XYZ file of C-alpha atoms in Angstrom:
368
model
C -29.967 -43.172 2.834
C -31.820 -39.867 2.389
C -29.643 -36.904 1.597
C -29.320 -33.369 2.961
C -32.521 -31.322 3.263
C -32.991 -28.903 0.356
C -33.805 -26.027 2.736
C -30.374 -26.328 4.381
C -28.425 -26.043 1.110
C -26.574 -22.938 -0.068
C -27.856 -21.094 -3.150
C -25.111 -22.683 -5.267
C -25.952 -26.194 -4.075
C -29.675 -25.583 -4.641
C -28.994 -24.649 -8.261
C -26.896 -27.801 -8.665
C -29.703 -29.905 -7.261
C -32.283 -28.326 -9.597
C -29.956 -29.007 -12.546
C -29.690 -32.619 -11.391
C -33.492 -32.903 -11.163
C -33.862 -31.496 -14.700
C -31.239 -33.859 -16.093
C -32.758 -36.971 -14.519
C -36.370 -36.319 -15.482
C -35.661 -35.020 -18.994
C -33.807 -38.284 -19.599
C -36.697 -40.303 -18.188
C -39.109 -38.246 -20.288
C -37.314 -39.385 -23.444
C -36.862 -43.086 -22.555
C -39.878 -43.924 -20.375
C -41.744 -46.244 -22.746
C -44.351 -48.743 -21.601
C -46.855 -46.864 -19.453
C -47.014 -46.114 -15.705
C -45.688 -49.472 -14.452
C -42.585 -49.135 -16.636
C -42.144 -45.456 -15.712
C -42.253 -46.253 -11.987
C -39.813 -49.137 -12.493
C -37.333 -46.807 -14.195
C -37.766 -44.239 -11.415
C -37.052 -46.892 -8.814
C -33.869 -47.821 -10.666
C -32.723 -44.225 -11.223
C -33.925 -42.459 -8.060
C -33.893 -45.106 -5.330
C -31.368 -47.711 -6.454
C -28.701 -45.525 -8.068
C -29.059 -42.003 -6.694
C -30.643 -42.860 -3.309
C -32.694 -39.653 -3.144
C -35.292 -41.298 -0.894
C -35.779 -44.652 0.822
C -37.619 -47.428 -0.974
C -40.200 -47.436 1.839
C -41.186 -43.812 1.119
C -41.115 -44.565 -2.614
C -43.581 -47.454 -2.331
C -45.776 -45.437 0.050
C -46.381 -42.869 -2.662
C -46.908 -45.555 -5.309
C -49.852 -46.680 -3.201
C -51.176 -43.163 -2.674
C -50.809 -42.236 -6.363
C -53.063 -45.174 -7.265
C -55.847 -43.735 -5.111
C -55.836 -40.130 -6.298
C -57.018 -38.754 -9.662
C -54.449 -37.910 -12.297
C -51.546 -39.648 -14.077
C -49.871 -42.019 -11.602
C -46.313 -41.920 -12.890
C -46.350 -38.134 -13.385
C -47.552 -37.715 -9.803
C -44.640 -39.908 -8.719
C -42.267 -37.615 -10.625
C -43.797 -34.505 -9.047
C -43.575 -36.037 -5.566
C -39.919 -37.001 -6.065
C -39.153 -33.489 -7.313
C -40.805 -32.025 -4.208
C -38.801 -34.291 -1.901
C -35.538 -33.544 -3.676
C -35.899 -29.828 -4.456
C -38.869 -28.311 -2.629
C -41.601 -26.412 -4.464
C -39.242 -25.442 -7.305
C -38.194 -29.097 -7.590
C -41.862 -30.096 -7.853
C -42.365 -27.791 -10.842
C -38.953 -28.624 -12.316
C -39.402 -32.407 -12.161
C -42.949 -32.377 -13.516
C -42.220 -30.102 -16.467
C -38.928 -31.879 -17.261
C -40.753 -35.208 -17.475
C -43.750 -33.900 -19.426
C -42.041 -31.629 -21.991
C -40.119 -34.315 -23.984
C -43.313 -36.341 -24.479
C -45.305 -33.203 -25.283
C -42.810 -32.090 -27.965
C -42.592 -35.561 -29.534
C -46.387 -35.801 -29.522
C -46.618 -32.404 -31.241
C -44.362 -33.704 -34.031
C -46.552 -36.780 -34.519
C -49.734 -34.694 -34.345
C -48.384 -32.453 -37.124
C -47.472 -35.483 -39.283
C -50.868 -37.047 -38.614
C -52.799 -33.918 -39.601
C -50.642 -33.247 -42.660
C -50.454 -36.789 -44.039
C -53.486 -38.499 -42.454
C -51.544 -41.427 -41.043
C -49.005 -42.367 -38.399
C -45.438 -43.222 -39.526
C -44.629 -46.942 -39.490
C -42.866 -47.477 -36.181
C -44.118 -50.933 -35.221
C -40.747 -52.682 -35.678
C -38.952 -50.377 -33.234
C -41.838 -50.626 -30.778
C -41.819 -54.435 -31.031
C -38.222 -54.394 -29.823
C -38.847 -51.892 -27.037
C -41.854 -53.688 -25.495
C -40.039 -56.874 -24.325
C -37.261 -54.715 -22.854
C -39.859 -52.711 -20.948
C -41.279 -55.927 -19.454
C -37.795 -56.945 -18.284
C -37.280 -53.545 -16.627
C -40.659 -53.707 -14.861
C -40.152 -57.255 -13.571
C -36.689 -56.360 -12.250
C -38.167 -53.386 -10.397
C -41.007 -55.522 -9.020
C -38.469 -57.797 -7.340
C -36.800 -54.787 -5.695
C -40.081 -53.188 -4.634
C -41.382 -56.462 -3.216
C -38.569 -56.454 -0.635
C -39.983 -53.252 0.843
C -43.627 -54.374 0.664
C -43.780 -58.159 1.170
C -42.297 -58.594 4.645
C -43.851 -61.730 6.172
C -46.193 -64.678 5.541
C -49.270 -62.558 6.121
C -48.332 -60.065 3.373
C -47.483 -62.945 0.992
C -50.905 -64.501 1.632
C -52.567 -61.083 1.314
C -50.826 -60.451 -2.041
C -51.976 -63.833 -3.394
C -55.587 -63.154 -2.363
C -55.487 -59.694 -4.013
C -54.082 -61.232 -7.204
C -56.867 -63.830 -7.353
C -59.556 -61.188 -6.732
C -58.084 -58.969 -9.479
C -58.083 -61.885 -11.947
C -61.779 -62.402 -11.158
C -62.449 -58.953 -12.624
C -62.634 -56.591 -9.643
C -61.787 -52.990 -10.650
C -58.470 -51.476 -9.535
C -59.676 -48.511 -7.451
C -62.149 -50.437 -5.225
C -59.507 -53.150 -4.827
C -56.907 -50.616 -3.665
C -59.278 -48.952 -1.200
C -60.547 -52.236 0.260
C -57.016 -53.693 0.468
C -55.839 -50.659 2.394
C -58.781 -50.784 4.794
C -58.427 -54.532 5.411
C -54.700 -54.246 6.141
C -55.343 -51.325 8.484
C -57.921 -53.419 10.350
C -55.594 -56.445 10.470
C -52.654 -54.409 11.756
C -54.809 -52.720 14.387
C -57.046 -55.629 15.397
C -55.724 -55.728 18.962
C -56.029 -51.971 19.433
C -59.503 -52.054 17.936
C -60.529 -54.716 20.344
C -59.364 -52.398 23.024
C -63.017 -29.702 -34.087
C -60.348 -26.800 -35.419
C -62.013 -23.443 -34.524
C -65.152 -24.929 -33.073
C -63.777 -24.775 -29.543
C -61.688 -22.039 -27.898
C -58.296 -22.599 -26.259
C -59.639 -21.697 -22.763
C -62.481 -24.191 -23.290
C -59.920 -26.844 -24.188
C -58.062 -25.996 -20.972
C -61.162 -26.464 -18.816
C -62.155 -29.719 -20.541
C -58.766 -31.225 -19.781
C -58.595 -29.647 -16.334
C -61.788 -31.542 -15.496
C -60.426 -34.788 -16.921
C -57.147 -34.406 -15.016
C -59.066 -33.739 -11.800
C -61.361 -36.761 -11.873
C -59.563 -39.481 -13.855
C -58.414 -42.262 -11.530
C -55.801 -44.926 -12.202
C -53.492 -45.061 -15.181
C -53.704 -43.109 -18.404
C -55.288 -46.067 -20.176
C -58.722 -45.024 -18.886
C -58.247 -41.757 -20.780
C -59.896 -43.052 -23.978
C -63.322 -43.304 -22.331
C -63.077 -39.794 -20.853
C -61.973 -38.231 -24.153
C -64.761 -39.976 -26.040
C -67.383 -38.845 -23.522
C -66.225 -35.194 -23.524
C -65.092 -34.542 -27.105
C -66.999 -37.063 -29.244
C -70.321 -37.619 -27.478
C -70.409 -34.321 -25.571
C -68.986 -31.518 -27.729
C -68.876 -33.432 -31.018
C -65.587 -31.815 -32.072
C -63.669 -35.035 -32.803
C -64.442 -38.506 -34.154
C -63.872 -41.695 -32.204
C -61.273 -42.725 -34.794
C -59.261 -39.568 -34.075
C -59.430 -40.224 -30.327
C -58.194 -43.803 -30.801
C -55.315 -42.551 -32.978
C -54.446 -39.964 -30.315
C -54.264 -42.614 -27.581
C -52.190 -44.863 -29.882
C -49.662 -42.050 -30.344
C -49.628 -41.443 -26.590
C -48.787 -45.098 -25.990
C -45.847 -44.980 -28.390
C -44.321 -41.720 -27.170
C -42.053 -42.121 -24.101
C -43.106 -40.328 -20.940
C -46.589 -39.848 -19.455
C -49.487 -41.236 -21.512
C -51.484 -38.116 -20.622
C -49.562 -36.222 -23.323
C -52.289 -37.702 -25.520
C -53.918 -34.413 -24.481
C -51.204 -32.573 -26.447
C -52.178 -34.480 -29.593
C -55.910 -33.881 -29.118
C -55.369 -30.196 -28.288
C -53.319 -29.775 -31.467
C -56.086 -31.305 -33.592
C -58.606 -28.928 -32.015
C -56.680 -25.639 -31.981
C -53.160 -26.189 -33.339
C -50.232 -25.251 -31.062
C -52.250 -23.116 -28.645
C -54.737 -25.957 -28.186
C -51.894 -28.401 -27.536
C -50.392 -26.140 -24.860
C -53.710 -25.410 -23.123
C -54.722 -29.094 -23.153
C -51.374 -30.205 -21.735
C -51.405 -27.633 -18.931
C -55.044 -28.409 -18.136
C -54.643 -32.162 -17.751
C -51.413 -32.042 -15.723
C -52.105 -29.045 -13.451
C -54.301 -30.997 -10.975
C -51.483 -33.507 -10.418
C -49.115 -30.730 -9.252
C -51.728 -29.318 -6.887
C -52.797 -32.708 -5.482
C -49.221 -33.817 -4.747
C -48.430 -30.498 -3.058
C -51.492 -30.846 -0.813
C -50.965 -34.540 -0.020
C -47.241 -34.436 0.802
C -47.599 -33.457 4.497
C -50.600 -35.788 4.896
C -48.605 -38.819 3.686
C -45.890 -38.132 6.272
C -48.479 -37.985 9.066
C -50.159 -41.208 7.910
C -46.842 -43.078 7.952
C -46.024 -41.717 11.420
C -49.356 -42.951 12.808
C -49.141 -46.515 14.162
C -52.867 -46.947 13.598
C -53.345 -45.571 10.064
C -49.965 -46.786 8.690
C -51.627 -50.135 8.011
C -53.768 -48.405 5.383
C -50.641 -47.526 3.384
C -49.232 -51.039 3.852
C -52.379 -52.612 2.402
C -52.490 -50.169 -0.511
C -48.786 -50.797 -1.230
C -49.302 -54.570 -1.412
C -52.296 -54.117 -3.737
C -50.281 -51.690 -5.910
C -47.451 -54.210 -6.245
C -49.889 -56.967 -7.249
C -51.592 -54.689 -9.796
C -48.202 -53.748 -11.304
C -47.421 -57.467 -11.616
C -50.814 -58.103 -13.255
C -50.211 -55.264 -15.732
C -46.739 -56.683 -16.481
C -48.234 -60.093 -17.267
C -50.825 -58.520 -19.586
C -48.146 -56.432 -21.320
C -45.940 -59.507 -21.681
C -48.736 -61.470 -23.376
C -49.125 -58.636 -25.902
C -45.403 -57.961 -26.366
C -43.656 -61.342 -26.254
C -45.355 -62.970 -29.224
C -42.600 -64.930 -31.015
C -39.073 -66.289 -30.621
C -37.541 -62.935 -31.596
C -39.349 -60.888 -28.934
C -38.754 -63.654 -26.361
C -35.027 -63.484 -27.161
C -35.037 -59.698 -26.716
C -36.831 -60.058 -23.355
C -34.422 -62.722 -22.052
C -31.361 -60.787 -23.236
C -32.613 -57.583 -21.617
C -33.357 -59.414 -18.352
C -29.855 -60.918 -18.324
C -28.168 -57.563 -18.994
C -30.218 -55.831 -16.279
C -29.615 -58.492 -13.606
C -25.989 -59.319 -14.444
C -24.482 -55.982 -15.438
C -26.932 -53.400 -13.984
C -26.969 -51.571 -17.338
C -28.825 -48.251 -17.399
C -32.438 -48.531 -18.582
C -31.818 -45.913 -21.296
C -29.264 -48.121 -23.064
C -31.491 -51.186 -22.729
C -34.402 -49.303 -24.329
C -32.191 -48.083 -27.211
C -30.779 -51.578 -27.815
C -34.292 -53.058 -27.740
C -35.548 -50.546 -30.290
C -32.514 -51.210 -32.502
C -33.036 -54.980 -32.274
C -36.706 -54.563 -33.177
C -35.801 -52.403 -36.174
C -33.199 -54.954 -37.401
C -35.550 -57.923 -36.959
C -38.470 -56.025 -38.537
């Protein structure tokens, strides 16, 4: 399944591969609506299902790992895939290709927000896109489950994790404990035996810190931004932070480009650039450091159970997020019709996610 090693390619073939990486992740950067679960679903469809860059087993392994490390989950997935496909240059290429479209779109909205004091009315288009996103995620969950749920024990384990999550247990402890329990189970026999008030470099370091310590998805970002910029430095209001996160949720690509919006409000274009680099830089470094460690964990018969447990928990959490998103997105007969139509088109005709997203947005605009 996995294709020729990047190091063995000729210079010409390496350039072709880098161009391919750019093309794939720029496209995803423009169409990846719906947050990390949707982003990962689209990557599974594009990278694993269609292009077969890596096996689904390696793909789900890093889904699990990305849930345990600080930084934006889906962006770390992109960076990891770029590293696997194109080495160190591929790592940089994939990450920047995925981030830049969202950053540029966010800059446009930040400019409109600061100039006119409001966000353009885009709810109709978004209402059409959301049900489509749910259909894409659920389709990917079925595919991913084949690589994660392998026997009765993993089915039972997944059900238990789902129940515990619904009882209110936080994601990160749940992931860690799930991984440890599965490692123990799999090894039980062996074990018996404001504008100028803050400088651009300061903005960089604020977001570097956030990017280094923020766990889970980008939705936790609101609390960090409020603590640092509202309560700590007092350079923004809570209302501005909420608006920034709202824009980040609408823009396709990584939600962490909310940093672009906030940076622009603080220091115009230079602030936007410094904030974006600051929040994403740790993800590049962490993935680069972890790549060889992940391979060694998977090769170890003893510790591999840790990844298996984390992968099951990650799948269950993605399903839980999908259910929550569905309850917010499928709210009437129109959005239900969009969801069912999108699901049918995906399952029956294997239509590219990009076209499904566009059609969903168009349907939402027409209905609205």
